[in-house]
CSV table of N, CA and C and ligand atoms in Angstrom, one decimal:
chain,number,residue,atom,x,y,z
A,14,MET,N,-12.6,-0.8,-7.7
A,14,MET,CA,-11.2,-0.4,-7.9
A,14,MET,C,-10.7,0.4,-6.7
A,15,SER,N,-9.5,0.2,-6.3
A,15,SER,CA,-8.9,0.9,-5.1
A,15,SER,C,-7.6,1.5,-5.4
A,16,PHE,N,-7.2,2.4,-4.5
A,16,PHE,CA,-5.8,2.9,-4.6
A,16,PHE,C,-5.0,1.7,-4.1
A,17,ILE,N,-3.7,1.7,-4.6
A,17,ILE,CA,-2.8,0.6,-4.3
A,17,ILE,C,-1.4,1.1,-4.1
A,18,ILE,N,-0.7,0.5,-3.2
A,18,ILE,CA,0.7,0.9,-3.0
A,18,ILE,C,1.6,-0.1,-3.7
A,19,GLY,N,2.5,0.5,-4.5
A,19,GLY,CA,3.4,-0.3,-5.4
A,19,GLY,C,4.7,-0.5,-4.8
A,20,LYS,N,5.6,-1.2,-5.6
A,20,LYS,CA,6.9,-1.7,-5.0
A,20,LYS,C,7.9,-0.6,-4.6
A,21,LYS,N,7.6,0.7,-5.1
A,21,LYS,CA,8.5,1.7,-4.7
A,21,LYS,C,8.5,1.9,-3.2
A,22,CYS,N,7.4,1.5,-2.5
A,22,CYS,CA,7.3,1.6,-1.0
A,22,CYS,C,8.3,0.6,-0.3
A,23,GLU,N,8.7,-0.4,-1.0
A,23,GLU,CA,9.6,-1.4,-0.4
A,23,GLU,C,10.8,-0.8,0.2
A,24,GLY,N,11.1,-1.0,1.4
A,24,GLY,CA,12.3,-0.5,2.1
A,24,GLY,C,12.1,0.9,2.6
A,25,VAL,N,11.0,1.6,2.3
A,25,VAL,CA,10.7,3.0,2.6
A,25,VAL,C,9.8,3.0,3.8
A,26,CYS,N,8.5,2.6,3.6
A,26,CYS,CA,7.5,2.6,4.7
A,26,CYS,C,7.3,3.9,5.3
A,27,ASP,N,7.4,5.0,4.5
A,27,ASP,CA,7.1,6.3,5.1
A,27,ASP,C,5.6,6.3,5.5
A,28,THR,N,5.3,7.0,6.6
A,28,THR,CA,3.9,6.9,7.1
A,28,THR,C,3.1,8.2,6.9
A,29,ALA,N,3.6,9.1,6.0
A,29,ALA,CA,2.8,10.3,5.7
A,29,ALA,C,1.4,9.9,5.2
A,30,CYS,N,1.3,8.9,4.4
A,30,CYS,CA,0.0,8.5,3.8
A,30,CYS,C,-0.9,8.0,4.9
A,31,VAL,N,-0.3,7.2,5.9
A,31,VAL,CA,-1.1,6.7,7.0
A,31,VAL,C,-1.8,7.8,7.7
A,32,ASP,N,-1.0,8.9,8.0
A,32,ASP,CA,-1.5,10.0,8.8
A,32,ASP,C,-2.6,10.7,8.2
A,33,VAL,N,-2.7,10.7,6.9
A,33,VAL,CA,-3.8,11.5,6.2
A,33,VAL,C,-5.0,10.7,5.8
A,34,CYS,N,-4.9,9.4,5.9
A,34,CYS,CA,-6.1,8.5,5.5
A,34,CYS,C,-7.2,8.7,6.4
A,35,PRO,N,-8.4,9.1,5.9
A,35,PRO,CA,-9.5,9.4,6.8
A,35,PRO,C,-10.2,8.1,7.3
A,36,VAL,N,-9.9,7.0,6.7
A,36,VAL,CA,-10.6,5.8,7.2
A,36,VAL,C,-9.6,4.7,7.7
A,37,ASP,N,-8.4,5.2,7.9
A,37,ASP,CA,-7.3,4.3,8.5
A,37,ASP,C,-7.2,2.9,7.7
A,38,CYS,N,-7.1,3.0,6.4
A,38,CYS,CA,-7.1,1.8,5.7
A,38,CYS,C,-5.7,1.5,5.1
A,39,ILE,N,-4.7,2.2,5.6
A,39,ILE,CA,-3.3,2.0,5.2
A,39,ILE,C,-2.6,1.3,6.4
A,40,ASN,N,-2.0,0.1,6.2
A,40,ASN,CA,-1.5,-0.6,7.3
A,40,ASN,C,-0.2,-1.3,6.9
A,41,GLY,N,0.4,-2.0,7.9
A,41,GLY,CA,1.6,-2.7,7.6
A,41,GLY,C,2.8,-2.1,8.3
A,42,PRO,N,4.0,-2.5,8.0
A,42,PRO,CA,4.3,-3.5,7.0
A,42,PRO,C,4.1,-5.0,7.5
A,43,ILE,N,3.9,-5.2,8.8
A,43,ILE,CA,3.9,-6.5,9.3
A,43,ILE,C,2.4,-6.8,9.8
A,44,SER,N,1.9,-6.0,10.6
A,44,SER,CA,0.5,-6.2,11.2
A,44,SER,C,-0.5,-5.6,10.3
A,45,VAL,N,-1.7,-6.2,10.2
A,45,VAL,CA,-2.8,-5.6,9.4
A,45,VAL,C,-3.4,-4.5,10.2
A,46,THR,N,-3.1,-4.3,11.4
A,46,THR,CA,-3.6,-3.2,12.2
A,46,THR,C,-2.4,-2.2,12.4
A,47,GLY,N,-1.2,-2.5,11.9
A,47,GLY,CA,-0.1,-1.6,12.1
A,47,GLY,C,-0.2,-0.4,11.3
A,48,ARG,N,0.5,0.7,11.7
A,48,ARG,CA,0.4,2.0,11.0
A,48,ARG,C,1.9,2.4,10.7
A,49,GLY,N,2.7,1.4,10.4
A,49,GLY,CA,4.1,1.7,10.0
A,49,GLY,C,5.0,1.9,11.2
A,50,GLU,N,4.5,1.8,12.4
A,50,GLU,CA,5.4,2.0,13.6
A,50,GLU,C,6.3,0.9,13.8
A,51,GLU,N,6.0,-0.3,13.1
A,51,GLU,CA,6.9,-1.4,13.3
A,51,GLU,C,8.3,-1.2,12.8
A,52,VAL,N,8.5,-0.3,11.8
A,52,VAL,CA,9.8,-0.1,11.2
A,52,VAL,C,10.6,1.1,11.8
A,53,GLU,N,10.0,1.8,12.8
A,53,GLU,CA,10.6,3.0,13.3
A,53,GLU,C,12.0,2.7,13.8
A,54,ASN,N,12.3,1.6,14.4
A,54,ASN,CA,13.6,1.4,15.0
A,54,ASN,C,14.4,0.4,14.1
A,55,MET,N,13.9,0.1,12.9
A,55,MET,CA,14.7,-0.8,12.1
A,55,MET,C,15.8,-0.2,11.3
A,56,THR,N,16.8,-0.9,11.0
A,56,THR,CA,17.8,-0.4,10.1
A,56,THR,C,17.4,-0.5,8.7
A,57,GLU,N,18.1,0.2,7.8
A,57,GLU,CA,17.7,0.1,6.3
A,57,GLU,C,17.7,-1.3,5.9
A,58,GLU,N,18.7,-2.1,6.4
A,58,GLU,CA,18.8,-3.5,6.0
A,58,GLU,C,17.6,-4.3,6.4
A,59,GLU,N,17.1,-4.0,7.6
A,59,GLU,CA,16.0,-4.8,8.2
A,59,GLU,C,14.7,-4.4,7.5
A,60,LYS,N,14.6,-3.2,6.9
A,60,LYS,CA,13.4,-2.7,6.2
A,60,LYS,C,13.3,-3.2,4.8
A,61,LYS,N,14.4,-3.8,4.3
A,61,LYS,CA,14.4,-4.2,2.9
A,61,LYS,C,13.2,-5.1,2.6
A,62,GLY,N,12.5,-4.8,1.6
A,62,GLY,CA,11.4,-5.7,1.1
A,62,GLY,C,10.1,-5.4,1.9
A,63,LEU,N,10.1,-4.6,2.9
A,63,LEU,CA,8.9,-4.3,3.7
A,63,LEU,C,8.2,-3.1,3.1
A,64,GLN,N,6.9,-3.1,3.1
A,64,GLN,CA,6.1,-2.0,2.5
A,64,GLN,C,4.8,-1.9,3.3
A,65,LEU,N,4.1,-0.7,3.0
A,65,LEU,CA,2.8,-0.5,3.6
A,65,LEU,C,1.8,-1.0,2.5
A,66,TYR,N,0.5,-1.2,3.0
A,66,TYR,CA,-0.5,-1.7,2.1
A,66,TYR,C,-1.8,-0.9,2.3
A,67,ILE,N,-2.6,-0.8,1.2
A,67,ILE,CA,-4.0,-0.2,1.3
A,67,ILE,C,-5.0,-1.4,1.3
A,68,ASP,N,-5.9,-1.3,2.2
A,68,ASP,CA,-7.0,-2.3,2.2
A,68,ASP,C,-8.0,-2.0,1.1
A,69,PRO,N,-8.1,-2.8,0.1
A,69,PRO,CA,-8.9,-2.5,-1.1
A,69,PRO,C,-10.4,-2.4,-0.8
A,70,THR,N,-10.8,-3.1,0.3
A,70,THR,CA,-12.3,-3.0,0.6
A,70,THR,C,-12.6,-1.9,1.5
A,71,GLU,N,-11.6,-1.2,2.1
A,71,GLU,CA,-11.9,-0.1,3.0
A,71,GLU,C,-11.6,1.2,2.3
A,72,CYS,N,-10.7,1.3,1.3
A,72,CYS,CA,-10.3,2.5,0.7
A,72,CYS,C,-11.6,3.2,0.1
A,73,ILE,N,-11.7,4.5,0.3
A,73,ILE,CA,-12.9,5.2,-0.3
A,73,ILE,C,-12.5,6.1,-1.4
A,74,ASN,N,-11.2,5.8,-1.9
A,74,ASN,CA,-10.7,6.5,-3.1
A,74,ASN,C,-10.8,8.1,-3.0
A,75,CYS,N,-10.5,8.6,-1.8
A,75,CYS,CA,-10.5,10.0,-1.6
A,75,CYS,C,-9.3,10.7,-2.2
A,76,GLY,N,-8.2,10.0,-2.3
A,76,GLY,CA,-7.0,10.6,-2.9
A,76,GLY,C,-6.1,11.4,-2.0
A,77,ALA,N,-6.4,11.4,-0.7
A,77,ALA,CA,-5.6,12.2,0.3
A,77,ALA,C,-4.2,11.7,0.4
A,78,CYS,N,-4.0,10.4,0.2
A,78,CYS,CA,-2.7,9.8,0.4
A,78,CYS,C,-1.7,10.0,-0.8
A,79,LEU,N,-2.3,10.2,-2.0
A,79,LEU,CA,-1.6,10.1,-3.2
A,79,LEU,C,-0.4,11.1,-3.3
A,80,TYR,N,-0.5,12.3,-2.9
A,80,TYR,CA,0.6,13.3,-3.0
A,80,TYR,C,1.4,13.4,-1.7
A,81,GLU,N,1.1,12.6,-0.7
A,81,GLU,CA,1.9,12.6,0.5
A,81,GLU,C,3.1,11.7,0.4
A,82,CYS,N,3.0,10.7,-0.5
A,82,CYS,CA,4.1,9.7,-0.6
A,82,CYS,C,5.3,10.3,-1.2
A,83,PRO,N,6.5,10.3,-0.5
A,83,PRO,CA,7.7,10.9,-0.9
A,83,PRO,C,8.4,10.1,-2.1
A,84,VAL,N,7.9,8.9,-2.4
A,84,VAL,CA,8.5,8.2,-3.5
A,84,VAL,C,7.5,7.8,-4.6
A,85,ASP,N,6.4,8.4,-4.5
A,85,ASP,CA,5.4,8.2,-5.6
A,85,ASP,C,5.0,6.7,-5.7
A,86,ALA,N,4.8,6.1,-4.6
A,86,ALA,CA,4.5,4.6,-4.6
A,86,ALA,C,3.1,4.3,-4.8
A,87,ILE,N,2.2,5.3,-4.7
A,87,ILE,CA,0.8,5.0,-4.6
A,87,ILE,C,0.1,5.3,-6.0
A,88,TYR,N,-0.7,4.3,-6.4
A,88,TYR,CA,-1.4,4.4,-7.7
A,88,TYR,C,-2.9,4.7,-7.3
A,89,ASP,N,-3.5,5.5,-8.1
A,89,ASP,CA,-4.9,5.9,-7.8
A,89,ASP,C,-5.9,4.9,-8.5
A,90,ASP,N,-5.4,3.8,-9.0
A,90,ASP,CA,-6.3,2.8,-9.6
A,90,ASP,C,-5.5,1.5,-9.9
A,91,GLU,N,-6.2,0.4,-9.6
A,91,GLU,CA,-5.5,-0.9,-9.8
A,91,GLU,C,-5.1,-1.1,-11.3
A,92,GLU,N,-6.0,-0.7,-12.2
A,92,GLU,CA,-5.8,-0.9,-13.6
A,92,GLU,C,-4.5,-0.2,-14.0
A,93,ILE,N,-4.3,1.0,-13.5
A,93,ILE,CA,-3.1,1.8,-13.9
A,93,ILE,C,-1.9,1.1,-13.3
A,94,ALA,N,-2.0,0.7,-12.1
A,94,ALA,CA,-0.9,0.0,-11.4
A,94,ALA,C,-0.5,-1.2,-12.3
A,95,ILE,N,-1.5,-2.0,-12.7
A,95,ILE,CA,-1.2,-3.2,-13.5
A,95,ILE,C,-0.5,-2.8,-14.8
A,96,ALA,N,-1.1,-1.8,-15.4
A,96,ALA,CA,-0.5,-1.3,-16.7
A,96,ALA,C,0.9,-0.8,-16.6
A,97,GLU,N,1.3,-0.4,-15.4
A,97,GLU,CA,2.7,0.0,-15.1
A,97,GLU,C,3.5,-1.1,-14.6
A,98,GLY,N,3.0,-2.4,-14.7
A,98,GLY,CA,3.8,-3.5,-14.4
A,98,GLY,C,3.8,-3.9,-12.9
A,99,GLU,N,2.7,-3.5,-12.2
A,99,GLU,CA,2.6,-3.7,-10.8
A,99,GLU,C,1.6,-4.7,-10.4
A,100,LEU,N,1.3,-5.7,-11.2
A,100,LEU,CA,0.3,-6.7,-10.9
A,100,LEU,C,0.7,-7.4,-9.6
A,101,ASP,N,2.0,-7.7,-9.4
A,101,ASP,CA,2.4,-8.4,-8.2
A,101,ASP,C,2.1,-7.5,-6.9
A,102,ALA,N,2.3,-6.2,-7.1
A,102,ALA,CA,2.0,-5.3,-6.0
A,102,ALA,C,0.5,-5.3,-5.7
A,103,VAL,N,-0.3,-5.3,-6.7
A,103,VAL,CA,-1.8,-5.3,-6.5
A,103,VAL,C,-2.2,-6.5,-5.7
A,104,LYS,N,-1.7,-7.6,-6.2
A,104,LYS,CA,-2.0,-8.9,-5.5
A,104,LYS,C,-1.5,-8.9,-4.1
A,105,LYS,N,-0.3,-8.3,-3.8
A,105,LYS,CA,0.2,-8.2,-2.5
A,105,LYS,C,-0.7,-7.4,-1.5
A,106,ASN,N,-1.2,-6.3,-2.0
A,106,ASN,CA,-2.1,-5.5,-1.2
A,106,ASN,C,-3.3,-6.3,-0.8
A,107,TYR,N,-3.9,-7.1,-1.7
A,107,TYR,CA,-5.1,-7.9,-1.4
A,107,TYR,C,-4.7,-9.0,-0.4
A,108,LYS,N,-3.6,-9.7,-0.7
A,108,LYS,CA,-3.1,-10.8,0.0
A,108,LYS,C,-2.8,-10.4,1.5
A,109,PHE,N,-2.3,-9.3,1.7
A,109,PHE,CA,-1.9,-8.8,3.0
A,109,PHE,C,-3.2,-8.8,3.9
A,110,TYR,N,-4.3,-8.5,3.3
A,110,TYR,CA,-5.6,-8.4,4.1
A,110,TYR,C,-6.4,-9.7,4.0
A,111,GLY,N,-5.8,-10.7,3.5
A,111,GLY,CA,-6.5,-12.0,3.3
A,111,GLY,C,-7.6,-12.0,2.3
A,112,GLN,N,-7.5,-11.1,1.3
A,112,GLN,CA,-8.5,-11.0,0.3
A,112,GLN,C,-7.9,-11.5,-1.0
A,113,GLU,N,-8.8,-11.9,-1.9
A,113,GLU,CA,-8.4,-12.5,-3.2
A,113,GLU,C,-8.5,-11.4,-4.3
A,114,PHE,N,-7.5,-11.2,-5.1
A,114,PHE,CA,-7.6,-10.3,-6.2
A,114,PHE,C,-8.2,-11.0,-7.4
A,115,LYS,N,-9.3,-10.5,-7.9
A,115,LYS,CA,-9.8,-11.1,-9.2
A,115,LYS,C,-9.6,-10.1,-10.3
A,116,ASP,N,-8.7,-10.5,-11.2
A,116,ASP,CA,-8.3,-9.6,-12.3
A,116,ASP,C,-9.4,-9.7,-13.4
A,117,ILE,N,-10.2,-8.7,-13.6
A,117,ILE,CA,-11.3,-8.7,-14.6
A,117,ILE,C,-10.9,-8.0,-15.9
A,118,SER,N,-9.6,-7.6,-16.0
A,118,SER,CA,-9.2,-6.9,-17.2
A,118,SER,C,-9.0,-7.9,-18.4
B,30,LIG,FE1,-7.0,6.2,2.5
B,30,LIG,FE2,-8.1,7.9,0.7
B,30,LIG,FE3,-5.7,6.9,0.2
B,30,LIG,FE4,-7.9,5.3,0.1
B,30,LIG,S1,-7.4,7.1,-1.2
B,30,LIG,S2,-5.9,4.8,1.0
B,30,LIG,S3,-9.1,6.2,1.7
B,30,LIG,S4,-6.2,8.2,1.9
């Protein structure tokens, strides 16, 4: 199980979480090696629908990112995210990194 970024990040892409992650596993919104810099010069309109992602296989569940997010978009567990109606967001995090999400619940 991994930390996951939910849909509240869409259109926000704040990089406070990226800056504190000790293993650099928060990326996007466009490149899997990006660190949010792609949105720096975008308008609010251009940012619509864009979000950051956590690589589920790299996240070490340290929790450093959780309280940095200004819009509370980060879940500390996939199961909790799914229970909160964020199954699509969980799948998006996996898909962004070319991984398949296997729902074992
Ligand atoms: Fe990075 Fe730790 Fe957040 Fe995982 S829990 S994304 S390792 S800061």
